[in-house]
Amino acid sequence: GLVEDRVEAARAAGTLDLGIETIRAEKVVLLSDSLLRTDPVIGAETLLLRLELHRRPPITNWAALQLICKNTDNIAWLRNARSGRVALRMPTWPGQDDDGKWIERCYLIRPSGQLRMDRAALKASHWSEIEPDAFQVFWEGEVAEATENLMVETITMATGLLLPIWHKLPEDDVRVWRIDDGVGGSILGRIIHPAAVERIQREFGLDGATALGPDEIIDGARSVGGVSIPGLGPARLARVHVNDSARLEIRDYRPEDRTWLKACGAFSEVVAFKTRIFLPPDRACDILARIMAERS
């Protein structure tokens, strides 16, 4: 997601600042606003906003990449045979699976983004090593392409008088962010991770007021317990580890929905004598969009 990408990039570059961060956008579109609270004394409001951000991607040029990987061992110059995109592989801290087992991970830096990835998943993917000279040519080509395009991302933000409801907001990320709209205005508040939006709405009696998009649901799946899928009743999307690889699993689905989910593009696999439903990672967004469109 937007926040995670910025934090990972700053940490890799050694410039992580835990104070107020500013996100600069070319344009900010207000999609919806929901009232969380009105102060009984001063009348100040606390709002939950859905914002569409049009922004320049955080581009890492070739010179900056050299500084990031300087004096770092165990790096690799990678190119994806399917997409043609390139990424620099760097070491990062390990993760844990659902059973507490440590999982080796790596950090992939791309010209306009970053992500952490399980080593096993990387090995089974379309990424492979190429020569540094060829990598530089592809990298600089992607940088040139990225500078011409705007990224569009939707976020949920709590803004206004936050102190009275601070204890009800997620505790895993308490930073305050400033959204600069590019024309002199700004919005100050707490960005709510997709996985926490459902709980926040329930806390304030706003069940269903905000529907997450497919990208946000996939982002929210990384949290403990995953995130609900609109239109699928109790079903939730969760990121799990099965056979040493990361998967996107639809949990708690209704048995009568299994055949329909597979027709939408999901696939089933028997794990420990139980049939489980997963989404192929390269098509997860499209499949979720279809599920939500047909069940909304």
PDB file of C-alpha atoms in Angstrom:
ATOM      1  CA  GLY A   1       0.000   0.000   0.000  1.00  0.00           C
ATOM      2  CA  LEU A   2       0.927   3.680  -0.159  1.00  0.00           C
ATOM      3  CA  VAL A   3       2.024   3.980   3.478  1.00  0.00           C
ATOM      4  CA  GLU A   4       3.972   0.720   3.529  1.00  0.00           C
ATOM      5  CA  ASP A   5       5.801   1.615   0.308  1.00  0.00           C
ATOM      6  CA  ARG A   6       6.898   4.998   1.666  1.00  0.00           C
ATOM      7  CA  VAL A   7       8.055   3.540   4.994  1.00  0.00           C
ATOM      8  CA  GLU A   8       9.997   0.712   3.315  1.00  0.00           C
ATOM      9  CA  ALA A   9      11.668   3.144   0.919  1.00  0.00           C
ATOM     10  CA  ALA A  10      12.648   5.509   3.715  1.00  0.00           C
ATOM     11  CA  ARG A  11      13.954   2.652   5.856  1.00  0.00           C
ATOM     12  CA  ALA A  12      16.044   1.303   2.980  1.00  0.00           C
ATOM     13  CA  ALA A  13      17.482   4.755   2.309  1.00  0.00           C
ATOM     14  CA  GLY A  14      18.134   5.400   5.996  1.00  0.00           C
ATOM     15  CA  THR A  15      15.847   8.449   6.084  1.00  0.00           C
ATOM     16  CA  LEU A  16      12.896   7.056   8.068  1.00  0.00           C
ATOM     17  CA  ASP A  17      11.341   9.832  10.174  1.00  0.00           C
ATOM     18  CA  LEU A  18       8.654   8.873  12.692  1.00  0.00           C
ATOM     19  CA  GLY A  19       7.230  12.420  12.810  1.00  0.00           C
ATOM     20  CA  ILE A  20       4.486  13.844  10.584  1.00  0.00           C
ATOM     21  CA  GLU A  21       4.946  12.684   6.989  1.00  0.00           C
ATOM     22  CA  THR A  22       3.664  14.570   3.968  1.00  0.00           C
ATOM     23  CA  ILE A  23       2.176  12.828   0.953  1.00  0.00           C
ATOM     24  CA  ARG A  24       2.140  15.153  -2.058  1.00  0.00           C
ATOM     25  CA  ALA A  25      -0.538  14.574  -4.687  1.00  0.00           C
ATOM     26  CA  GLU A  26      -1.264  16.224  -8.008  1.00  0.00           C
ATOM     27  CA  LYS A  27      -4.973  15.926  -7.258  1.00  0.00           C
ATOM     28  CA  VAL A  28      -7.117  14.723  -4.351  1.00  0.00           C
ATOM     29  CA  VAL A  29     -10.702  13.579  -4.991  1.00  0.00           C
ATOM     30  CA  LEU A  30     -13.110  13.209  -2.065  1.00  0.00           C
ATOM     31  CA  LEU A  31     -15.064   9.996  -2.682  1.00  0.00           C
ATOM     32  CA  SER A  32     -17.086   9.977   0.527  1.00  0.00           C
ATOM     33  CA  ASP A  33     -17.129  11.325   4.064  1.00  0.00           C
ATOM     34  CA  SER A  34     -18.767   9.773   7.121  1.00  0.00           C
ATOM     35  CA  LEU A  35     -19.296  11.515  10.453  1.00  0.00           C
ATOM     36  CA  LEU A  36     -17.695   9.615  13.319  1.00  0.00           C
ATOM     37  CA  ARG A  37     -18.263  12.096  16.146  1.00  0.00           C
ATOM     38  CA  THR A  38     -19.355  15.635  16.948  1.00  0.00           C
ATOM     39  CA  ASP A  39     -17.839  17.140  20.081  1.00  0.00           C
ATOM     40  CA  PRO A  40     -20.647  18.085  22.490  1.00  0.00           C
ATOM     41  CA  VAL A  41     -18.799  21.155  23.791  1.00  0.00           C
ATOM     42  CA  ILE A  42     -17.131  22.853  20.836  1.00  0.00           C
ATOM     43  CA  GLY A  43     -19.009  21.173  17.999  1.00  0.00           C
ATOM     44  CA  ALA A  44     -15.842  20.015  16.213  1.00  0.00           C
ATOM     45  CA  GLU A  45     -16.315  17.003  13.956  1.00  0.00           C
ATOM     46  CA  THR A  46     -14.327  13.840  13.426  1.00  0.00           C
ATOM     47  CA  LEU A  47     -14.696  12.424   9.918  1.00  0.00           C
ATOM     48  CA  LEU A  48     -13.795   9.244   8.074  1.00  0.00           C
ATOM     49  CA  LEU A  49     -12.795  10.220   4.546  1.00  0.00           C
ATOM     50  CA  ARG A  50     -12.340   8.159   1.405  1.00  0.00           C
ATOM     51  CA  LEU A  51      -9.776   9.914  -0.763  1.00  0.00           C
ATOM     52  CA  GLU A  52      -8.559   9.184  -4.257  1.00  0.00           C
ATOM     53  CA  LEU A  53      -4.978  10.345  -4.623  1.00  0.00           C
ATOM     54  CA  HIS A  54      -3.467  11.130  -8.014  1.00  0.00           C
ATOM     55  CA  ARG A  55       0.254  11.406  -7.416  1.00  0.00           C
ATOM     56  CA  ARG A  56       3.647  11.039  -8.949  1.00  0.00           C
ATOM     57  CA  PRO A  57       5.162   7.701  -8.009  1.00  0.00           C
ATOM     58  CA  PRO A  58       8.139   7.786  -5.627  1.00  0.00           C
ATOM     59  CA  ILE A  59      10.763   7.211  -8.303  1.00  0.00           C
ATOM     60  CA  THR A  60      14.192   5.808  -7.463  1.00  0.00           C
ATOM     61  CA  ASN A  61      16.646   6.809 -10.185  1.00  0.00           C
ATOM     62  CA  TRP A  62      19.828   4.892 -10.958  1.00  0.00           C
ATOM     63  CA  ALA A  63      22.078   7.127  -8.842  1.00  0.00           C
ATOM     64  CA  ALA A  64      19.791   6.783  -5.824  1.00  0.00           C
ATOM     65  CA  LEU A  65      19.675   3.015  -6.259  1.00  0.00           C
ATOM     66  CA  GLN A  66      23.463   2.866  -6.152  1.00  0.00           C
ATOM     67  CA  LEU A  67      23.444   4.685  -2.816  1.00  0.00           C
ATOM     68  CA  ILE A  68      20.792   2.361  -1.404  1.00  0.00           C
ATOM     69  CA  CYS A  69      22.692  -0.824  -2.237  1.00  0.00           C
ATOM     70  CA  LYS A  70      26.171   0.549  -1.526  1.00  0.00           C
ATOM     71  CA  ASN A  71      28.134  -1.744   0.808  1.00  0.00           C
ATOM     72  CA  THR A  72      25.252  -4.244   0.882  1.00  0.00           C
ATOM     73  CA  ASP A  73      26.003  -7.928   0.347  1.00  0.00           C
ATOM     74  CA  ASN A  74      23.738 -10.574  -1.141  1.00  0.00           C
ATOM     75  CA  ILE A  75      22.040  -8.392  -3.749  1.00  0.00           C
ATOM     76  CA  ALA A  76      20.823  -9.534  -7.169  1.00  0.00           C
ATOM     77  CA  TRP A  77      19.817  -7.771 -10.391  1.00  0.00           C
ATOM     78  CA  LEU A  78      16.488  -9.316 -11.407  1.00  0.00           C
ATOM     79  CA  ARG A  79      14.160  -9.148 -14.405  1.00  0.00           C
ATOM     80  CA  ASN A  80      10.695 -10.651 -14.615  1.00  0.00           C
ATOM     81  CA  ALA A  81      10.384 -12.826 -17.718  1.00  0.00           C
ATOM     82  CA  ARG A  82       6.621 -12.311 -17.863  1.00  0.00           C
ATOM     83  CA  SER A  83       6.294  -8.541 -17.289  1.00  0.00           C
ATOM     84  CA  GLY A  84       9.743  -7.439 -18.444  1.00  0.00           C
ATOM     85  CA  ARG A  85      10.108  -5.317 -15.306  1.00  0.00           C
ATOM     86  CA  VAL A  86      13.271  -5.200 -13.201  1.00  0.00           C
ATOM     87  CA  ALA A  87      13.947  -5.152  -9.467  1.00  0.00           C
ATOM     88  CA  LEU A  88      16.943  -5.110  -7.165  1.00  0.00           C
ATOM     89  CA  ARG A  89      16.852  -7.895  -4.591  1.00  0.00           C
ATOM     90  CA  MET A  90      18.192  -6.980  -1.172  1.00  0.00           C
ATOM     91  CA  PRO A  91      18.218  -8.758   2.202  1.00  0.00           C
ATOM     92  CA  THR A  92      15.569  -7.973   4.791  1.00  0.00           C
ATOM     93  CA  TRP A  93      14.329  -9.334   8.102  1.00  0.00           C
ATOM     94  CA  PRO A  94      12.496 -12.717   8.143  1.00  0.00           C
ATOM     95  CA  GLY A  95       8.797 -13.255   8.705  1.00  0.00           C
ATOM     96  CA  GLN A  96       6.735 -15.959  10.398  1.00  0.00           C
ATOM     97  CA  ASP A  97       4.061 -18.280   9.067  1.00  0.00           C
ATOM     98  CA  ASP A  98       0.784 -19.179  10.798  1.00  0.00           C
ATOM     99  CA  ASP A  99       2.587 -21.792  12.922  1.00  0.00           C
ATOM    100  CA  GLY A 100       5.326 -19.437  14.083  1.00  0.00           C
ATOM    101  CA  LYS A 101       7.945 -20.898  11.748  1.00  0.00           C
ATOM    102  CA  TRP A 102      10.536 -18.393  10.512  1.00  0.00           C
ATOM    103  CA  ILE A 103      10.402 -17.648   6.789  1.00  0.00           C
ATOM    104  CA  GLU A 104      13.267 -16.171   4.802  1.00  0.00           C
ATOM    105  CA  ARG A 105      12.269 -13.029   2.954  1.00  0.00           C
ATOM    106  CA  CYS A 106      13.877 -10.561   0.598  1.00  0.00           C
ATOM    107  CA  TYR A 107      13.267  -6.942  -0.301  1.00  0.00           C
ATOM    108  CA  LEU A 108      12.610  -6.010  -3.929  1.00  0.00           C
ATOM    109  CA  ILE A 109      13.243  -2.408  -4.938  1.00  0.00           C
ATOM    110  CA  ARG A 110      11.654  -1.271  -8.170  1.00  0.00           C
ATOM    111  CA  PRO A 111      11.918   2.095  -9.960  1.00  0.00           C
ATOM    112  CA  SER A 112       8.535   3.163  -8.571  1.00  0.00           C
ATOM    113  CA  GLY A 113       7.833   0.832  -5.674  1.00  0.00           C
ATOM    114  CA  GLN A 114       9.069  -1.715  -3.174  1.00  0.00           C
ATOM    115  CA  LEU A 115       7.846  -4.958  -1.661  1.00  0.00           C
ATOM    116  CA  ARG A 116       8.932  -7.725   0.680  1.00  0.00           C
ATOM    117  CA  MET A 117       8.655 -11.228  -0.698  1.00  0.00           C
ATOM    118  CA  ASP A 118       9.184 -14.740   0.600  1.00  0.00           C
ATOM    119  CA  ARG A 119      12.364 -16.285  -0.769  1.00  0.00           C
ATOM    120  CA  ALA A 120      10.493 -19.463  -1.703  1.00  0.00           C
ATOM    121  CA  ALA A 121       7.875 -17.474  -3.625  1.00  0.00           C
ATOM    122  CA  LEU A 122      10.601 -15.548  -5.441  1.00  0.00           C
ATOM    123  CA  LYS A 123      12.343 -18.746  -6.452  1.00  0.00           C
ATOM    124  CA  ALA A 124       9.084 -20.138  -7.869  1.00  0.00           C
ATOM    125  CA  SER A 125       8.243 -16.908  -9.726  1.00  0.00           C
ATOM    126  CA  HIS A 126       9.290 -15.486 -13.096  1.00  0.00           C
ATOM    127  CA  TRP A 127      12.126 -13.388 -11.619  1.00  0.00           C
ATOM    128  CA  SER A 128      15.655 -14.317 -12.705  1.00  0.00           C
ATOM    129  CA  GLU A 129      19.085 -12.712 -12.519  1.00  0.00           C
ATOM    130  CA  ILE A 130      20.521 -10.666 -15.386  1.00  0.00           C
ATOM    131  CA  GLU A 131      23.777  -8.803 -15.960  1.00  0.00           C
ATOM    132  CA  PRO A 132      24.166  -5.416 -14.195  1.00  0.00           C
ATOM    133  CA  ASP A 133      24.726  -3.497 -17.459  1.00  0.00           C
ATOM    134  CA  ALA A 134      21.498  -4.829 -18.979  1.00  0.00           C
ATOM    135  CA  PHE A 135      19.699  -4.176 -15.688  1.00  0.00           C
ATOM    136  CA  GLN A 136      20.728  -0.503 -15.755  1.00  0.00           C
ATOM    137  CA  VAL A 137      19.333  -0.045 -19.259  1.00  0.00           C
ATOM    138  CA  PHE A 138      15.962  -1.544 -18.268  1.00  0.00           C
ATOM    139  CA  TRP A 139      15.922   0.396 -14.965  1.00  0.00           C
ATOM    140  CA  GLU A 140      16.496   3.764 -16.601  1.00  0.00           C
ATOM    141  CA  GLY A 141      13.824   2.954 -19.194  1.00  0.00           C
ATOM    142  CA  GLU A 142      11.277   2.264 -16.454  1.00  0.00           C
ATOM    143  CA  VAL A 143      12.249   5.464 -14.631  1.00  0.00           C
ATOM    144  CA  ALA A 144      11.612   7.484 -17.804  1.00  0.00           C
ATOM    145  CA  GLU A 145       8.242   5.776 -18.247  1.00  0.00           C
ATOM    146  CA  ALA A 146       7.217   6.298 -14.615  1.00  0.00           C
ATOM    147  CA  THR A 147       7.894  10.040 -14.705  1.00  0.00           C
ATOM    148  CA  GLU A 148       5.192  10.410 -17.365  1.00  0.00           C
ATOM    149  CA  ASN A 149       2.441   8.648 -15.430  1.00  0.00           C
ATOM    150  CA  LEU A 150       0.348   9.346 -12.340  1.00  0.00           C
ATOM    151  CA  MET A 151      -0.527   6.689  -9.780  1.00  0.00           C
ATOM    152  CA  VAL A 152      -4.121   6.553  -8.563  1.00  0.00           C
ATOM    153  CA  GLU A 153      -4.748   5.084  -5.127  1.00  0.00           C
ATOM    154  CA  THR A 154      -7.644   5.150  -2.700  1.00  0.00           C
ATOM    155  CA  ILE A 155      -7.078   5.586   1.032  1.00  0.00           C
ATOM    156  CA  THR A 156      -9.251   5.883   4.121  1.00  0.00           C
ATOM    157  CA  MET A 157      -8.379   8.643   6.578  1.00  0.00           C
ATOM    158  CA  ALA A 158      -9.668   9.728   9.984  1.00  0.00           C
ATOM    159  CA  THR A 159      -9.444  13.494  10.251  1.00  0.00           C
ATOM    160  CA  GLY A 160     -10.734  16.410  12.297  1.00  0.00           C
ATOM    161  CA  LEU A 161     -10.786  16.248  16.103  1.00  0.00           C
ATOM    162  CA  LEU A 162      -8.925  12.974  16.678  1.00  0.00           C
ATOM    163  CA  LEU A 163      -7.927  13.051  20.345  1.00  0.00           C
ATOM    164  CA  PRO A 164     -11.315  11.929  21.779  1.00  0.00           C
ATOM    165  CA  ILE A 165     -11.356   8.834  19.528  1.00  0.00           C
ATOM    166  CA  TRP A 166      -7.604   8.161  19.470  1.00  0.00           C
ATOM    167  CA  HIS A 167      -8.035   5.035  21.624  1.00  0.00           C
ATOM    168  CA  LYS A 168     -10.479   3.565  19.100  1.00  0.00           C
ATOM    169  CA  LEU A 169      -8.104   3.918  16.155  1.00  0.00           C
ATOM    170  CA  PRO A 170      -5.622   1.140  15.245  1.00  0.00           C
ATOM    171  CA  GLU A 171      -2.645   0.906  17.564  1.00  0.00           C
ATOM    172  CA  ASP A 172      -0.244  -0.617  15.035  1.00  0.00           C
ATOM    173  CA  ASP A 173       0.337   2.691  13.240  1.00  0.00           C
ATOM    174  CA  VAL A 174      -0.249   5.896  15.213  1.00  0.00           C
ATOM    175  CA  ARG A 175       1.459   8.301  12.831  1.00  0.00           C
ATOM    176  CA  VAL A 176      -0.227  11.467  11.624  1.00  0.00           C
ATOM    177  CA  TRP A 177      -0.036  12.197   7.903  1.00  0.00           C
ATOM    178  CA  ARG A 178      -0.523  15.361   5.891  1.00  0.00           C
ATOM    179  CA  ILE A 179      -2.034  15.037   2.415  1.00  0.00           C
ATOM    180  CA  ASP A 180      -0.960  17.947   0.183  1.00  0.00           C
ATOM    181  CA  ASP A 181      -3.503  18.393  -2.618  1.00  0.00           C
ATOM    182  CA  GLY A 182      -1.115  20.214  -4.955  1.00  0.00           C
ATOM    183  CA  VAL A 183      -3.099  23.484  -4.998  1.00  0.00           C
ATOM    184  CA  GLY A 184      -2.324  24.822  -1.548  1.00  0.00           C
ATOM    185  CA  GLY A 185      -4.727  22.750   0.544  1.00  0.00           C
ATOM    186  CA  SER A 186      -3.917  19.958   2.953  1.00  0.00           C
ATOM    187  CA  ILE A 187      -5.659  17.305   5.015  1.00  0.00           C
ATOM    188  CA  LEU A 188      -4.200  16.169   8.335  1.00  0.00           C
ATOM    189  CA  GLY A 189      -5.132  12.845   9.887  1.00  0.00           C
ATOM    190  CA  ARG A 190      -4.520   9.164  10.510  1.00  0.00           C
ATOM    191  CA  ILE A 191      -4.489   6.801   7.523  1.00  0.00           C
ATOM    192  CA  ILE A 192      -6.563   3.717   8.361  1.00  0.00           C
ATOM    193  CA  HIS A 193      -5.243   0.430   7.025  1.00  0.00           C
ATOM    194  CA  PRO A 194      -7.841  -1.428   4.915  1.00  0.00           C
ATOM    195  CA  ALA A 195      -8.019  -4.273   7.430  1.00  0.00           C
ATOM    196  CA  ALA A 196      -9.115  -1.838  10.162  1.00  0.00           C
ATOM    197  CA  VAL A 197     -11.804   0.023   8.193  1.00  0.00           C
ATOM    198  CA  GLU A 198     -14.444  -2.616   8.940  1.00  0.00           C
ATOM    199  CA  ARG A 199     -13.853  -2.411  12.695  1.00  0.00           C
ATOM    200  CA  ILE A 200     -13.829   1.394  12.727  1.00  0.00           C
ATOM    201  CA  GLN A 201     -17.159   1.506  10.909  1.00  0.00           C
ATOM    202  CA  ARG A 202     -18.632  -1.018  13.322  1.00  0.00           C
ATOM    203  CA  GLU A 203     -17.353   0.955  16.341  1.00  0.00           C
ATOM    204  CA  PHE A 204     -19.199   4.064  15.157  1.00  0.00           C
ATOM    205  CA  GLY A 205     -22.333   2.408  13.791  1.00  0.00           C
ATOM    206  CA  LEU A 206     -21.387   2.866  10.134  1.00  0.00           C
ATOM    207  CA  ASP A 207     -21.472  -0.766   9.007  1.00  0.00           C
ATOM    208  CA  GLY A 208     -21.108  -0.978   5.233  1.00  0.00           C
ATOM    209  CA  ALA A 209     -20.785   2.782   4.719  1.00  0.00           C
ATOM    210  CA  THR A 210     -17.408   2.316   3.032  1.00  0.00           C
ATOM    211  CA  ALA A 211     -16.741  -0.501   0.567  1.00  0.00           C
ATOM    212  CA  LEU A 212     -13.090  -1.326  -0.038  1.00  0.00           C
ATOM    213  CA  GLY A 213     -11.789  -1.837  -3.565  1.00  0.00           C
ATOM    214  CA  PRO A 214     -10.024  -5.033  -4.739  1.00  0.00           C
ATOM    215  CA  ASP A 215      -6.530  -3.549  -4.256  1.00  0.00           C
ATOM    216  CA  GLU A 216      -7.374  -2.503  -0.702  1.00  0.00           C
ATOM    217  CA  ILE A 217      -8.805  -5.921   0.144  1.00  0.00           C
ATOM    218  CA  ILE A 218      -5.598  -7.608  -1.043  1.00  0.00           C
ATOM    219  CA  ASP A 219      -3.584  -5.115   1.014  1.00  0.00           C
ATOM    220  CA  GLY A 220      -5.788  -5.771   4.056  1.00  0.00           C
ATOM    221  CA  ALA A 221      -5.350  -9.526   3.694  1.00  0.00           C
ATOM    222  CA  ARG A 222      -1.861  -9.187   5.147  1.00  0.00           C
ATOM    223  CA  SER A 223      -3.255  -8.360   8.592  1.00  0.00           C
ATOM    224  CA  VAL A 224      -4.097 -10.918  11.268  1.00  0.00           C
ATOM    225  CA  GLY A 225      -7.539 -12.321  10.495  1.00  0.00           C
ATOM    226  CA  GLY A 226      -7.624 -10.844   6.994  1.00  0.00           C
ATOM    227  CA  VAL A 227     -10.430  -8.633   5.689  1.00  0.00           C
ATOM    228  CA  SER A 228     -14.054  -9.283   4.717  1.00  0.00           C
ATOM    229  CA  ILE A 229     -15.049  -9.589   1.050  1.00  0.00           C
ATOM    230  CA  PRO A 230     -18.164  -7.565   0.144  1.00  0.00           C
ATOM    231  CA  GLY A 231     -21.022  -9.750  -1.065  1.00  0.00           C
ATOM    232  CA  LEU A 232     -19.597 -13.015   0.301  1.00  0.00           C
ATOM    233  CA  GLY A 233     -21.241 -13.057   3.714  1.00  0.00           C
ATOM    234  CA  PRO A 234     -18.784 -14.235   6.393  1.00  0.00           C
ATOM    235  CA  ALA A 235     -15.967 -14.889   3.901  1.00  0.00           C
ATOM    236  CA  ARG A 236     -12.645 -13.139   4.410  1.00  0.00           C
ATOM    237  CA  LEU A 237      -9.474 -12.835   2.345  1.00  0.00           C
ATOM    238  CA  ALA A 238      -6.326 -13.707   4.281  1.00  0.00           C
ATOM    239  CA  ARG A 239      -2.657 -13.994   3.410  1.00  0.00           C
ATOM    240  CA  VAL A 240      -1.453 -17.397   4.575  1.00  0.00           C
ATOM    241  CA  HIS A 241       1.549 -19.651   4.153  1.00  0.00           C
ATOM    242  CA  VAL A 242       0.994 -23.103   2.666  1.00  0.00           C
ATOM    243  CA  ASN A 243       3.874 -25.411   1.750  1.00  0.00           C
ATOM    244  CA  ASP A 244       6.419 -22.615   2.319  1.00  0.00           C
ATOM    245  CA  SER A 245       4.713 -20.212  -0.082  1.00  0.00           C
ATOM    246  CA  ALA A 246       2.504 -17.171   0.492  1.00  0.00           C
ATOM    247  CA  ARG A 247      -1.104 -17.574  -0.654  1.00  0.00           C
ATOM    248  CA  LEU A 248      -4.275 -15.482  -0.781  1.00  0.00           C
ATOM    249  CA  GLU A 249      -6.990 -17.626   0.759  1.00  0.00           C
ATOM    250  CA  ILE A 250     -10.759 -17.091   0.881  1.00  0.00           C
ATOM    251  CA  ARG A 251     -11.692 -18.270   4.363  1.00  0.00           C
ATOM    252  CA  ASP A 252     -15.072 -18.951   5.964  1.00  0.00           C
ATOM    253  CA  TYR A 253     -16.869 -18.991   2.613  1.00  0.00           C
ATOM    254  CA  ARG A 254     -20.291 -20.604   2.384  1.00  0.00           C
ATOM    255  CA  PRO A 255     -20.032 -24.170   1.000  1.00  0.00           C
ATOM    256  CA  GLU A 256     -22.639 -23.387  -1.647  1.00  0.00           C
ATOM    257  CA  ASP A 257     -20.348 -20.644  -3.022  1.00  0.00           C
ATOM    258  CA  ARG A 258     -17.398 -22.955  -3.743  1.00  0.00           C
ATOM    259  CA  THR A 259     -18.336 -23.884  -7.309  1.00  0.00           C
ATOM    260  CA  TRP A 260     -19.199 -20.289  -8.167  1.00  0.00           C
ATOM    261  CA  LEU A 261     -15.910 -18.990  -6.725  1.00  0.00           C
ATOM    262  CA  LYS A 262     -13.984 -21.472  -8.867  1.00  0.00           C
ATOM    263  CA  ALA A 263     -15.955 -20.314 -11.914  1.00  0.00           C
ATOM    264  CA  CYS A 264     -14.820 -16.763 -11.097  1.00  0.00           C
ATOM    265  CA  GLY A 265     -11.179 -17.868 -11.235  1.00  0.00           C
ATOM    266  CA  ALA A 266     -10.370 -19.111  -7.728  1.00  0.00           C
ATOM    267  CA  PHE A 267      -8.910 -22.598  -7.318  1.00  0.00           C
ATOM    268  CA  SER A 268      -9.266 -25.252  -4.639  1.00  0.00           C
ATOM    269  CA  GLU A 269      -6.643 -27.416  -2.991  1.00  0.00           C
ATOM    270  CA  VAL A 270      -6.930 -30.104  -0.347  1.00  0.00           C
ATOM    271  CA  VAL A 271      -4.632 -29.260   2.568  1.00  0.00           C
ATOM    272  CA  ALA A 272      -4.593 -31.538   5.625  1.00  0.00           C
ATOM    273  CA  PHE A 273      -7.806 -33.243   4.415  1.00  0.00           C
ATOM    274  CA  LYS A 274      -9.647 -29.922   4.101  1.00  0.00           C
ATOM    275  CA  THR A 275     -10.657 -28.230   0.839  1.00  0.00           C
ATOM    276  CA  ARG A 276      -9.407 -24.649   0.808  1.00  0.00           C
ATOM    277  CA  ILE A 277      -9.995 -21.888  -1.754  1.00  0.00           C
ATOM    278  CA  PHE A 278      -7.170 -19.656  -3.022  1.00  0.00           C
ATOM    279  CA  LEU A 279      -6.769 -16.817  -5.510  1.00  0.00           C
ATOM    280  CA  PRO A 280      -3.942 -16.893  -8.075  1.00  0.00           C
ATOM    281  CA  PRO A 281      -1.805 -13.860  -7.115  1.00  0.00           C
ATOM    282  CA  ASP A 282      -1.419 -12.518 -10.645  1.00  0.00           C
ATOM    283  CA  ARG A 283      -5.205 -12.439 -11.180  1.00  0.00           C
ATOM    284  CA  ALA A 284      -6.413 -11.810  -7.624  1.00  0.00           C
ATOM    285  CA  CYS A 285      -7.450  -8.204  -8.245  1.00  0.00           C
ATOM    286  CA  ASP A 286      -9.507  -9.042 -11.344  1.00  0.00           C
ATOM    287  CA  ILE A 287     -11.177 -12.014  -9.653  1.00  0.00           C
ATOM    288  CA  LEU A 288     -12.118  -9.958  -6.598  1.00  0.00           C
ATOM    289  CA  ALA A 289     -13.541  -7.239  -8.860  1.00  0.00           C
ATOM    290  CA  ARG A 290     -15.724  -9.849 -10.585  1.00  0.00           C
ATOM    291  CA  ILE A 291     -16.881 -11.333  -7.266  1.00  0.00           C
ATOM    292  CA  MET A 292     -17.806  -7.909  -5.907  1.00  0.00           C
ATOM    293  CA  ALA A 293     -19.528  -6.827  -9.125  1.00  0.00           C
ATOM    294  CA  GLU A 294     -21.700  -9.937  -9.290  1.00  0.00           C
ATOM    295  CA  ARG A 295     -22.592  -9.988  -5.593  1.00  0.00           C
ATOM    296  CA  SER A 296     -22.995  -6.259  -4.892  1.00  0.00           C
TER     297      SER A 296
END
